[in-house]
Amino acid sequence: MAPKNTTESINVLAHRFLWEPDDIVLTTVMEHHANLLPWRQKARVEYLPLDARGVVDVTQLAARLEQYQSRVKLVTLLGASNVTGYTPPIHAVARIAHQYHAEIMVDAAQLAPHAPIHMLSPDDPEHLDYVVLSGHKMYAPFGAGLLVGPRHRFSQGAPFIEGGGAVKFVTRDTVEWDDPPAREEAGSPNVIGAVAMATAAKTLMAMGMDNLETHERMLDHYLVEKLRAIPGLRILGNPEAMHADRIGVVSFVIERVPAMLVAAILGYEWGIGVRAGCFCAHPYLRQLLHISDRDADRIRQELRDDDGRHVPAAVRISLGFYNTIPEVDRVVVALTRIARQGNRGDYVRNAQTSEYEPRGIVEDYDWAFQF
Ligand SMILES: Cc1ncc(COP(=O)(O)O)c(C=O)c1O
Protein backbone atom coordinates (compact mmCIF):
# COMPACT_ATOMS: atom_id res chain seq x y z
CA MET A 1 0.00 0.00 0.00
CA ALA A 2 1.17 3.53 -0.65
CA PRO A 3 0.31 5.85 2.25
CA LYS A 4 1.89 9.29 2.75
CA ASN A 5 4.55 8.19 5.21
CA THR A 6 5.41 5.89 8.10
CA THR A 7 3.02 7.71 10.42
CA GLU A 8 0.04 7.17 8.16
CA SER A 9 1.05 3.53 7.54
CA ILE A 10 1.00 2.78 11.26
CA ASN A 11 -2.33 4.53 11.74
CA VAL A 12 -3.79 2.49 8.86
CA LEU A 13 -2.51 -0.74 10.37
CA ALA A 14 -3.73 0.13 13.88
CA HIS A 15 -7.19 0.64 12.37
CA ARG A 16 -7.06 -2.81 10.78
CA PHE A 17 -6.88 -5.07 13.84
CA LEU A 18 -10.15 -6.21 15.40
CA TRP A 19 -9.35 -5.07 18.91
CA GLU A 20 -10.72 -6.71 22.06
CA PRO A 21 -10.81 -4.69 25.30
CA ASP A 22 -7.89 -6.60 26.90
CA ASP A 23 -5.58 -6.61 23.90
CA ILE A 24 -1.94 -5.69 24.34
CA VAL A 25 0.63 -4.21 21.98
CA LEU A 26 4.22 -4.84 23.02
CA THR A 27 6.70 -2.20 22.01
CA THR A 28 9.83 -0.45 23.31
CA VAL A 29 10.55 2.88 24.95
CA MET A 30 12.82 3.73 22.02
CA GLU A 31 10.02 4.24 19.52
CA HIS A 32 9.28 7.33 17.51
CA HIS A 33 5.91 8.81 18.51
CA ALA A 34 4.56 7.47 15.19
CA ASN A 35 4.94 3.97 16.60
CA LEU A 36 3.53 4.76 20.04
CA LEU A 37 0.52 7.04 19.80
CA PRO A 38 -1.60 5.17 17.21
CA TRP A 39 -1.49 1.98 19.34
CA ARG A 40 -2.42 3.75 22.55
CA GLN A 41 -5.78 4.64 21.03
CA LYS A 42 -6.54 0.97 20.39
CA ALA A 43 -4.94 -1.27 23.01
CA ARG A 44 -2.91 -1.39 26.19
CA VAL A 45 0.68 -0.58 25.28
CA GLU A 46 3.39 -2.38 27.24
CA TYR A 47 7.07 -1.50 26.96
CA LEU A 48 9.72 -4.16 26.68
CA PRO A 49 12.54 -3.20 29.01
CA LEU A 50 16.02 -2.38 27.77
CA ASP A 51 18.77 -4.16 29.67
CA ALA A 52 21.55 -2.44 31.62
CA ARG A 53 23.46 -1.91 28.37
CA GLY A 54 20.47 -0.16 26.79
CA VAL A 55 19.63 -2.92 24.31
CA VAL A 56 16.36 -4.85 23.93
CA ASP A 57 16.04 -7.63 26.47
CA VAL A 58 14.70 -10.56 24.41
CA THR A 59 14.33 -12.79 27.47
CA GLN A 60 11.82 -10.25 28.78
CA LEU A 61 9.94 -10.47 25.50
CA ALA A 62 9.44 -14.22 25.95
CA ALA A 63 8.41 -13.65 29.59
CA ARG A 64 5.78 -11.07 28.61
CA LEU A 65 4.40 -13.26 25.85
CA GLU A 66 4.24 -16.21 28.23
CA GLN A 67 2.41 -14.04 30.75
CA TYR A 68 -0.12 -12.48 28.37
CA GLN A 69 -0.40 -15.27 25.78
CA SER A 70 -2.93 -14.52 23.03
CA ARG A 71 -3.74 -11.09 24.42
CA VAL A 72 -0.63 -9.79 22.66
CA LYS A 73 -1.87 -8.93 19.19
CA LEU A 74 1.30 -7.33 17.96
CA VAL A 75 4.94 -6.76 18.80
CA THR A 76 6.01 -3.52 17.17
CA LEU A 77 9.46 -2.00 17.20
CA LEU A 78 11.79 0.11 15.17
CA GLY A 79 14.34 -1.34 12.78
CA ALA A 80 16.81 1.42 13.70
CA SER A 81 16.57 4.14 16.32
CA ASN A 82 16.49 7.72 15.08
CA VAL A 83 18.12 8.73 18.39
CA THR A 84 20.95 6.28 19.06
CA GLY A 85 21.16 4.43 15.74
CA TYR A 86 20.60 1.13 17.57
CA THR A 87 19.26 -1.69 15.40
CA PRO A 88 17.47 -4.21 17.62
CA PRO A 89 17.50 -7.93 16.68
CA ILE A 90 14.22 -7.80 14.75
CA HIS A 91 14.44 -11.36 13.43
CA ALA A 92 15.09 -12.84 16.88
CA VAL A 93 12.12 -10.81 18.16
CA ALA A 94 10.02 -12.12 15.25
CA ARG A 95 10.89 -15.74 16.08
CA ILE A 96 9.82 -15.34 19.70
CA ALA A 97 6.66 -13.39 18.79
CA HIS A 98 5.62 -16.09 16.30
CA GLN A 99 6.16 -18.84 18.87
CA TYR A 100 3.32 -17.19 20.79
CA HIS A 101 1.21 -16.53 17.67
CA ALA A 102 1.74 -12.78 17.87
CA GLU A 103 2.59 -10.77 14.75
CA ILE A 104 5.45 -8.31 14.38
CA MET A 105 5.62 -4.90 12.76
CA VAL A 106 8.94 -3.20 12.03
CA ASP A 107 9.11 0.57 11.71
CA ALA A 108 11.84 0.71 9.09
CA ALA A 109 11.72 4.49 8.57
CA GLN A 110 15.26 4.90 9.85
CA LEU A 111 16.63 1.57 8.67
CA ALA A 112 15.59 1.72 5.02
CA PRO A 113 18.26 4.13 3.69
CA HIS A 114 21.10 2.53 5.63
CA ALA A 115 20.85 -1.27 5.54
CA PRO A 116 19.06 -4.08 3.71
CA ILE A 117 15.63 -5.17 4.99
CA HIS A 118 14.70 -8.85 4.70
CA MET A 119 11.01 -9.55 5.29
CA LEU A 120 11.60 -13.29 4.60
CA SER A 121 9.00 -15.82 3.54
CA PRO A 122 5.87 -16.14 5.72
CA ASP A 123 6.80 -19.75 6.54
CA ASP A 124 10.14 -18.65 7.97
CA PRO A 125 9.73 -18.26 11.76
CA GLU A 126 11.85 -15.10 11.62
CA HIS A 127 9.78 -13.32 8.97
CA LEU A 128 8.44 -9.82 9.48
CA ASP A 129 4.65 -9.57 9.16
CA TYR A 130 4.53 -5.83 8.52
CA VAL A 131 7.10 -3.29 7.41
CA VAL A 132 6.45 0.45 7.18
CA LEU A 133 8.71 3.21 5.88
CA SER A 134 8.82 6.72 4.40
CA GLY A 135 10.18 7.57 0.95
CA HIS A 136 11.75 10.83 2.11
CA LYS A 137 14.12 8.94 4.43
CA MET A 138 15.44 7.19 1.32
CA TYR A 139 16.27 10.54 -0.29
CA ALA A 140 12.96 10.69 -2.26
CA PRO A 141 10.66 13.74 -1.92
CA PHE A 142 8.16 14.02 0.94
CA GLY A 143 4.70 12.52 0.55
CA ALA A 144 5.03 8.83 -0.31
CA GLY A 145 5.48 5.91 2.06
CA LEU A 146 5.02 2.17 2.22
CA LEU A 147 2.99 -0.32 4.22
CA VAL A 148 3.66 -3.99 3.44
CA GLY A 149 1.67 -6.77 5.09
CA PRO A 150 -0.43 -9.85 4.39
CA ARG A 151 -3.51 -9.23 2.26
CA HIS A 152 -5.93 -10.86 4.73
CA ARG A 153 -5.29 -8.11 7.31
CA PHE A 154 -6.74 -5.54 4.92
CA SER A 155 -9.65 -7.46 3.38
CA GLN A 156 -12.32 -7.04 6.04
CA GLY A 157 -14.41 -3.94 6.69
CA ALA A 158 -14.04 -0.28 5.87
CA PRO A 159 -10.61 1.27 5.21
CA PHE A 160 -8.94 3.92 7.34
CA ILE A 161 -9.63 6.57 4.69
CA GLU A 162 -12.88 6.24 2.77
CA GLY A 163 -13.63 7.61 -0.69
CA GLY A 164 -13.27 7.14 -4.41
CA GLY A 165 -10.81 4.58 -5.74
CA ALA A 166 -11.33 2.26 -2.75
CA VAL A 167 -14.66 0.82 -3.90
CA LYS A 168 -16.22 -1.54 -6.41
CA PHE A 169 -19.78 -0.23 -6.19
CA VAL A 170 -21.65 2.38 -4.18
CA THR A 171 -25.42 2.89 -3.85
CA ARG A 172 -27.19 5.54 -1.80
CA ASP A 173 -26.86 3.40 1.31
CA THR A 174 -24.31 0.66 0.63
CA VAL A 175 -20.72 0.22 -0.45
CA GLU A 176 -18.79 -2.74 -1.88
CA TRP A 177 -15.16 -2.13 -0.95
CA ASP A 178 -12.47 -3.02 -3.46
CA ASP A 179 -9.81 -5.62 -2.65
CA PRO A 180 -6.55 -4.55 -1.00
CA PRO A 181 -4.40 -2.66 -1.76
CA ALA A 182 -6.94 -0.47 -3.63
CA ARG A 183 -9.23 -0.59 -0.59
CA GLU A 184 -6.67 1.38 1.42
CA GLU A 185 -5.86 3.86 -1.34
CA ALA A 186 -8.89 6.12 -1.51
CA GLY A 187 -8.44 9.49 -3.18
CA SER A 188 -6.23 10.62 -6.03
CA PRO A 189 -2.86 8.92 -5.74
CA ASN A 190 0.52 10.59 -5.35
CA VAL A 191 1.81 9.11 -8.60
CA ILE A 192 4.92 11.26 -8.87
CA GLY A 193 5.76 10.52 -5.23
CA ALA A 194 5.41 6.77 -5.75
CA VAL A 195 7.56 6.81 -8.90
CA ALA A 196 10.20 8.95 -7.16
CA MET A 197 10.24 6.63 -4.13
CA ALA A 198 10.62 3.56 -6.36
CA THR A 199 13.46 5.27 -8.25
CA ALA A 200 15.20 6.16 -4.98
CA ALA A 201 14.85 2.57 -3.73
CA LYS A 202 16.17 1.15 -7.01
CA THR A 203 19.11 3.59 -6.96
CA LEU A 204 20.04 2.58 -3.41
CA MET A 205 19.75 -1.10 -4.28
CA ALA A 206 21.88 -0.63 -7.40
CA MET A 207 24.58 0.90 -5.19
CA GLY A 208 24.25 -2.19 -3.00
CA MET A 209 22.68 -1.88 0.45
CA ASP A 210 25.51 -3.98 1.91
CA ASN A 211 28.06 -1.53 0.46
CA LEU A 212 26.22 1.45 1.92
CA GLU A 213 25.98 -0.26 5.29
CA THR A 214 29.70 -1.06 5.33
CA HIS A 215 30.70 2.49 4.34
CA GLU A 216 28.38 4.14 6.88
CA ARG A 217 29.48 1.77 9.63
CA MET A 218 33.12 2.68 8.99
CA LEU A 219 32.23 6.39 9.23
CA ASP A 220 30.12 5.80 12.34
CA HIS A 221 32.87 3.95 14.22
CA TYR A 222 35.33 6.68 13.30
CA LEU A 223 32.93 9.41 14.43
CA VAL A 224 32.08 7.73 17.74
CA GLU A 225 35.76 7.21 18.56
CA LYS A 226 36.52 10.88 17.86
CA LEU A 227 33.50 12.18 19.78
CA ARG A 228 34.48 10.08 22.80
CA ALA A 229 37.71 12.07 23.02
CA ILE A 230 36.00 15.48 23.29
CA PRO A 231 35.91 16.61 26.93
CA GLY A 232 32.40 17.60 28.08
CA LEU A 233 30.62 15.78 25.25
CA ARG A 234 28.38 12.84 26.23
CA ILE A 235 27.06 10.42 23.63
CA LEU A 236 23.54 9.19 24.42
CA GLY A 237 23.07 5.44 24.72
CA ASN A 238 25.85 2.98 24.62
CA PRO A 239 27.47 2.62 21.19
CA GLU A 240 29.98 0.06 22.49
CA ALA A 241 27.25 -2.26 23.80
CA MET A 242 25.25 -1.81 20.63
CA HIS A 243 28.46 -2.74 18.85
CA ALA A 244 27.84 -3.56 15.20
CA ASP A 245 24.08 -3.29 15.76
CA ARG A 246 23.92 0.35 14.78
CA ILE A 247 23.47 2.65 11.85
CA GLY A 248 25.26 5.98 11.61
CA VAL A 249 23.08 8.06 13.90
CA VAL A 250 24.74 9.60 16.97
CA SER A 251 23.06 11.88 19.51
CA PHE A 252 24.93 13.75 22.21
CA VAL A 253 24.91 16.67 24.63
CA ILE A 254 27.68 19.11 25.51
CA GLU A 255 28.11 20.35 29.04
CA ARG A 256 26.99 23.94 29.57
CA VAL A 257 26.10 24.53 25.89
CA PRO A 258 22.37 24.04 25.10
CA ALA A 259 21.78 21.52 22.30
CA MET A 260 19.81 24.02 20.22
CA LEU A 261 22.73 26.43 20.45
CA VAL A 262 25.22 23.74 19.39
CA ALA A 263 23.07 23.10 16.31
CA ALA A 264 22.93 26.82 15.52
CA ILE A 265 26.70 27.24 15.83
CA LEU A 266 27.32 24.22 13.62
CA GLY A 267 24.92 25.56 11.04
CA TYR A 268 25.77 29.27 11.01
CA GLU A 269 29.49 29.13 11.74
CA TRP A 270 30.52 25.83 10.17
CA GLY A 271 27.89 25.10 7.50
CA ILE A 272 27.14 21.71 9.07
CA GLY A 273 23.51 20.56 9.24
CA VAL A 274 22.46 18.57 12.30
CA ARG A 275 19.16 18.12 14.10
CA ALA A 276 18.59 19.25 17.68
CA GLY A 277 15.58 18.56 19.87
CA CYS A 278 13.80 15.46 21.13
CA PHE A 279 13.54 13.74 17.72
CA CYS A 280 9.85 12.82 18.24
CA ALA A 281 10.97 10.19 20.74
CA HIS A 282 10.29 11.90 24.08
CA PRO A 283 10.10 8.75 26.26
CA TYR A 284 13.46 7.50 24.95
CA LEU A 285 15.17 10.86 25.25
CA ARG A 286 13.83 11.25 28.75
CA GLN A 287 15.33 7.89 29.71
CA LEU A 288 18.68 8.66 28.06
CA LEU A 289 18.89 12.07 29.72
CA HIS A 290 17.76 10.69 33.11
CA ILE A 291 14.85 13.11 33.50
CA SER A 292 12.90 12.32 36.66
CA ASP A 293 9.09 12.07 36.93
CA ARG A 294 9.11 15.29 38.91
CA ASP A 295 11.05 17.18 36.28
CA ALA A 296 8.85 15.75 33.52
CA ASP A 297 5.75 16.99 35.38
CA ARG A 298 7.32 20.41 35.78
CA ILE A 299 8.19 20.60 32.07
CA ARG A 300 4.64 19.60 31.16
CA GLN A 301 3.22 22.29 33.40
CA GLU A 302 5.59 24.92 32.01
CA LEU A 303 4.62 23.99 28.46
CA ARG A 304 0.98 24.61 29.32
CA ASP A 305 2.10 28.12 30.25
CA ASP A 306 3.93 28.45 26.93
CA ASP A 307 7.35 28.15 28.53
CA GLY A 308 9.54 25.65 26.69
CA ARG A 309 12.87 26.64 28.24
CA HIS A 310 13.38 23.35 30.08
CA VAL A 311 12.26 20.95 27.38
CA PRO A 312 15.16 18.53 27.06
CA ALA A 313 17.15 18.38 23.85
CA ALA A 314 20.15 16.68 22.31
CA VAL A 315 22.09 17.12 19.08
CA ARG A 316 22.03 14.44 16.41
CA ILE A 317 24.51 13.73 13.64
CA SER A 318 23.11 11.46 10.91
CA LEU A 319 25.54 9.92 8.46
CA GLY A 320 24.56 9.00 4.92
CA PHE A 321 26.27 7.10 2.12
CA TYR A 322 27.50 10.39 0.63
CA ASN A 323 29.48 11.42 3.74
CA THR A 324 33.25 11.23 3.93
CA ILE A 325 36.02 11.03 6.52
CA PRO A 326 37.08 14.71 5.94
CA GLU A 327 33.50 15.75 6.73
CA VAL A 328 33.56 13.75 9.95
CA ASP A 329 36.90 15.36 10.81
CA ARG A 330 35.39 18.77 10.26
CA VAL A 331 32.43 18.23 12.57
CA VAL A 332 34.80 16.87 15.21
CA VAL A 333 36.98 20.01 15.00
CA ALA A 334 33.85 22.17 15.26
CA LEU A 335 32.49 20.29 18.28
CA THR A 336 35.86 20.32 20.03
CA ARG A 337 35.91 24.12 19.75
CA ILE A 338 32.30 24.47 20.84
CA ALA A 339 32.89 22.25 23.88
CA ARG A 340 35.98 24.29 24.75
CA GLN A 341 34.86 27.83 24.13
CA GLY A 342 31.19 27.90 23.03
CA ASN A 343 30.18 30.16 20.17
CA ARG A 344 32.18 32.84 18.44
CA GLY A 345 29.13 34.91 17.52
CA ASP A 346 26.25 36.32 19.45
CA TYR A 347 23.00 34.30 19.48
CA VAL A 348 19.45 35.08 20.57
CA ARG A 349 17.04 32.35 21.58
CA ASN A 350 13.65 32.49 19.90
CA ALA A 351 11.14 31.75 22.67
CA GLN A 352 8.57 30.34 20.22
CA THR A 353 10.79 27.84 18.43
CA SER A 354 13.58 27.43 21.03
CA GLU A 355 16.01 27.90 18.14
CA TYR A 356 18.97 30.25 18.30
CA GLU A 357 19.40 32.97 15.72
CA PRO A 358 22.76 34.64 15.13
CA ARG A 359 23.48 38.32 15.40
CA GLY A 360 26.35 39.85 13.49
CA ILE A 361 27.59 36.74 11.72
CA VAL A 362 28.39 37.20 8.05
CA GLU A 363 27.22 34.02 6.40
CA ASP A 364 29.73 32.71 3.88
CA TYR A 365 29.39 29.05 3.05
CA ASP A 366 31.46 28.87 -0.13
CA TRP A 367 34.24 27.11 1.73
CA ALA A 368 31.81 24.43 2.90
CA PHE A 369 31.35 23.23 -0.66
CA GLN A 370 35.05 22.74 -1.25
CA PHE A 371 34.91 19.26 0.31
C1 LIG B 1 12.14 5.66 13.50
C2 LIG B 1 11.12 6.56 12.88
N1 LIG B 1 9.85 6.14 12.82
C3 LIG B 1 8.88 6.90 12.27
C4 LIG B 1 9.16 8.14 11.76
C5 LIG B 1 8.05 8.95 11.19
O1 LIG B 1 8.25 9.16 9.83
P1 LIG B 1 7.27 10.11 9.02
O2 LIG B 1 7.33 11.44 9.69
O3 LIG B 1 7.84 10.11 7.64
O4 LIG B 1 5.93 9.51 9.09
C6 LIG B 1 10.47 8.62 11.80
C7 LIG B 1 10.79 9.96 11.31
O5 LIG B 1 11.74 10.59 11.70
C8 LIG B 1 11.47 7.81 12.37
O6 LIG B 1 12.75 8.22 12.43
PDB file of N, CA and C in Angstrom, residues 42-76:
ATOM      1  N   LYS A  42      -5.850   2.210  20.727  1.00  0.00           N
ATOM      2  CA  LYS A  42      -6.539   0.967  20.394  1.00  0.00           C
ATOM      3  C   LYS A  42      -6.380  -0.118  21.446  1.00  0.00           C
ATOM      4  N   ALA A  43      -5.249  -0.136  22.136  1.00  0.00           N
ATOM      5  CA  ALA A  43      -4.939  -1.268  23.013  1.00  0.00           C
ATOM      6  C   ALA A  43      -4.107  -0.788  24.193  1.00  0.00           C
ATOM      7  N   ARG A  44      -3.830  -1.743  25.111  1.00  0.00           N
ATOM      8  CA  ARG A  44      -2.914  -1.388  26.193  1.00  0.00           C
ATOM      9  C   ARG A  44      -1.487  -1.542  25.662  1.00  0.00           C
ATOM     10  N   VAL A  45      -0.695  -0.518  25.789  1.00  0.00           N
ATOM     11  CA  VAL A  45       0.680  -0.581  25.277  1.00  0.00           C
ATOM     12  C   VAL A  45       1.618  -0.924  26.423  1.00  0.00           C
ATOM     13  N   GLU A  46       2.388  -1.982  26.237  1.00  0.00           N
ATOM     14  CA  GLU A  46       3.388  -2.378  27.244  1.00  0.00           C
ATOM     15  C   GLU A  46       4.770  -2.216  26.635  1.00  0.00           C
ATOM     16  N   TYR A  47       5.711  -1.760  27.456  1.00  0.00           N
ATOM     17  CA  TYR A  47       7.066  -1.496  26.960  1.00  0.00           C
ATOM     18  C   TYR A  47       8.014  -2.621  27.353  1.00  0.00           C
ATOM     19  N   LEU A  48       8.686  -3.168  26.368  1.00  0.00           N
ATOM     20  CA  LEU A  48       9.723  -4.156  26.675  1.00  0.00           C
ATOM     21  C   LEU A  48      10.902  -3.425  27.296  1.00  0.00           C
ATOM     22  N   PRO A  49      11.426  -3.921  28.402  1.00  0.00           N
ATOM     23  CA  PRO A  49      12.540  -3.198  29.014  1.00  0.00           C
ATOM     24  C   PRO A  49      13.817  -3.316  28.188  1.00  0.00           C
ATOM     25  N   LEU A  50      14.665  -2.293  28.322  1.00  0.00           N
ATOM     26  CA  LEU A  50      16.018  -2.377  27.774  1.00  0.00           C
ATOM     27  C   LEU A  50      16.900  -2.892  28.908  1.00  0.00           C
ATOM     28  N   ASP A  51      17.915  -3.662  28.592  1.00  0.00           N
ATOM     29  CA  ASP A  51      18.766  -4.161  29.675  1.00  0.00           C
ATOM     30  C   ASP A  51      19.763  -3.081  30.113  1.00  0.00           C
ATOM     31  N   ALA A  52      20.651  -3.446  31.035  1.00  0.00           N
ATOM     32  CA  ALA A  52      21.545  -2.438  31.619  1.00  0.00           C
ATOM     33  C   ALA A  52      22.417  -1.789  30.547  1.00  0.00           C
ATOM     34  N   ARG A  53      22.637  -2.489  29.430  1.00  0.00           N
ATOM     35  CA  ARG A  53      23.465  -1.909  28.370  1.00  0.00           C
ATOM     36  C   ARG A  53      22.653  -1.035  27.421  1.00  0.00           C
ATOM     37  N   GLY A  54      21.322  -1.009  27.636  1.00  0.00           N
ATOM     38  CA  GLY A  54      20.474  -0.159  26.794  1.00  0.00           C
ATOM     39  C   GLY A  54      19.994  -0.846  25.531  1.00  0.00           C
ATOM     40  N   VAL A  55      20.105  -2.196  25.488  1.00  0.00           N
ATOM     41  CA  VAL A  55      19.628  -2.917  24.307  1.00  0.00           C
ATOM     42  C   VAL A  55      18.397  -3.746  24.676  1.00  0.00           C
ATOM     43  N   VAL A  56      17.627  -4.145  23.663  1.00  0.00           N
ATOM     44  CA  VAL A  56      16.361  -4.849  23.925  1.00  0.00           C
ATOM     45  C   VAL A  56      16.641  -6.177  24.625  1.00  0.00           C
ATOM     46  N   ASP A  57      15.873  -6.427  25.684  1.00  0.00           N
ATOM     47  CA  ASP A  57      16.042  -7.633  26.473  1.00  0.00           C
ATOM     48  C   ASP A  57      15.085  -8.701  25.928  1.00  0.00           C
ATOM     49  N   VAL A  58      15.600  -9.587  25.062  1.00  0.00           N
ATOM     50  CA  VAL A  58      14.704 -10.558  24.412  1.00  0.00           C
ATOM     51  C   VAL A  58      14.168 -11.597  25.391  1.00  0.00           C
ATOM     52  N   THR A  59      14.864 -11.824  26.495  1.00  0.00           N
ATOM     53  CA  THR A  59      14.330 -12.790  27.468  1.00  0.00           C
ATOM     54  C   THR A  59      13.051 -12.230  28.085  1.00  0.00           C
ATOM     55  N   GLN A  60      13.026 -10.899  28.237  1.00  0.00           N
ATOM     56  CA  GLN A  60      11.816 -10.254  28.784  1.00  0.00           C
ATOM     57  C   GLN A  60      10.656 -10.340  27.797  1.00  0.00           C
ATOM     58  N   LEU A  61      10.989 -10.350  26.518  1.00  0.00           N
ATOM     59  CA  LEU A  61       9.939 -10.472  25.504  1.00  0.00           C
ATOM     60  C   LEU A  61       9.235 -11.816  25.671  1.00  0.00           C
ATOM     61  N   ALA A  62      10.027 -12.889  25.782  1.00  0.00           N
ATOM     62  CA  ALA A  62       9.436 -14.219  25.951  1.00  0.00           C
ATOM     63  C   ALA A  62       8.620 -14.261  27.239  1.00  0.00           C
ATOM     64  N   ALA A  63       9.129 -13.633  28.306  1.00  0.00           N
ATOM     65  CA  ALA A  63       8.410 -13.650  29.589  1.00  0.00           C
ATOM     66  C   ALA A  63       7.060 -12.949  29.455  1.00  0.00           C
ATOM     67  N   ARG A  64       7.046 -11.806  28.773  1.00  0.00           N
ATOM     68  CA  ARG A  64       5.776 -11.067  28.614  1.00  0.00           C
ATOM     69  C   ARG A  64       4.786 -11.863  27.769  1.00  0.00           C
ATOM     70  N   LEU A  65       5.297 -12.499  26.720  1.00  0.00           N
ATOM     71  CA  LEU A  65       4.396 -13.265  25.847  1.00  0.00           C
ATOM     72  C   LEU A  65       3.851 -14.476  26.596  1.00  0.00           C
ATOM     73  N   GLU A  66       4.690 -15.075  27.418  1.00  0.00           N
ATOM     74  CA  GLU A  66       4.243 -16.208  28.235  1.00  0.00           C
ATOM     75  C   GLU A  66       3.144 -15.744  29.201  1.00  0.00           C
ATOM     76  N   GLN A  67       3.376 -14.582  29.772  1.00  0.00           N
ATOM     77  CA  GLN A  67       2.415 -14.044  30.749  1.00  0.00           C
ATOM     78  C   GLN A  67       1.072 -13.690  30.086  1.00  0.00           C
ATOM     79  N   TYR A  68       1.123 -13.004  28.963  1.00  0.00           N
ATOM     80  CA  TYR A  68      -0.118 -12.481  28.371  1.00  0.00           C
ATOM     81  C   TYR A  68      -0.723 -13.387  27.305  1.00  0.00           C
ATOM     82  N   GLN A  69       0.062 -14.332  26.809  1.00  0.00           N
ATOM     83  CA  GLN A  69      -0.396 -15.274  25.775  1.00  0.00           C
ATOM     84  C   GLN A  69      -1.104 -14.554  24.630  1.00  0.00           C
ATOM     85  N   SER A  70      -2.306 -15.023  24.266  1.00  0.00           N
ATOM     86  CA  SER A  70      -2.925 -14.521  23.027  1.00  0.00           C
ATOM     87  C   SER A  70      -3.433 -13.085  23.129  1.00  0.00           C
ATOM     88  N   ARG A  71      -3.314 -12.497  24.320  1.00  0.00           N
ATOM     89  CA  ARG A  71      -3.743 -11.091  24.421  1.00  0.00           C
ATOM     90  C   ARG A  71      -2.797 -10.168  23.661  1.00  0.00           C
ATOM     91  N   VAL A  72      -1.572 -10.630  23.424  1.00  0.00           N
ATOM     92  CA  VAL A  72      -0.627  -9.788  22.663  1.00  0.00           C
ATOM     93  C   VAL A  72      -0.942  -9.942  21.176  1.00  0.00           C
ATOM     94  N   LYS A  73      -1.504  -8.881  20.607  1.00  0.00           N
ATOM     95  CA  LYS A  73      -1.869  -8.929  19.187  1.00  0.00           C
ATOM     96  C   LYS A  73      -0.657  -8.634  18.305  1.00  0.00           C
ATOM     97  N   LEU A  74       0.223  -7.787  18.818  1.00  0.00           N
ATOM     98  CA  LEU A  74       1.300  -7.325  17.963  1.00  0.00           C
ATOM     99  C   LEU A  74       2.519  -6.947  18.794  1.00  0.00           C
ATOM    100  N   VAL A  75       3.681  -7.299  18.260  1.00  0.00           N
ATOM    101  CA  VAL A  75       4.938  -6.761  18.799  1.00  0.00           C
ATOM    102  C   VAL A  75       5.413  -5.765  17.747  1.00  0.00           C
ATOM    103  N   THR A  76       5.634  -4.525  18.161  1.00  0.00           N
ATOM    104  CA  THR A  76       6.006  -3.515  17.168  1.00  0.00           C
ATOM    105  C   THR A  76       7.232  -2.750  17.634  1.00  0.00           C
TER     106      THR A  76
END
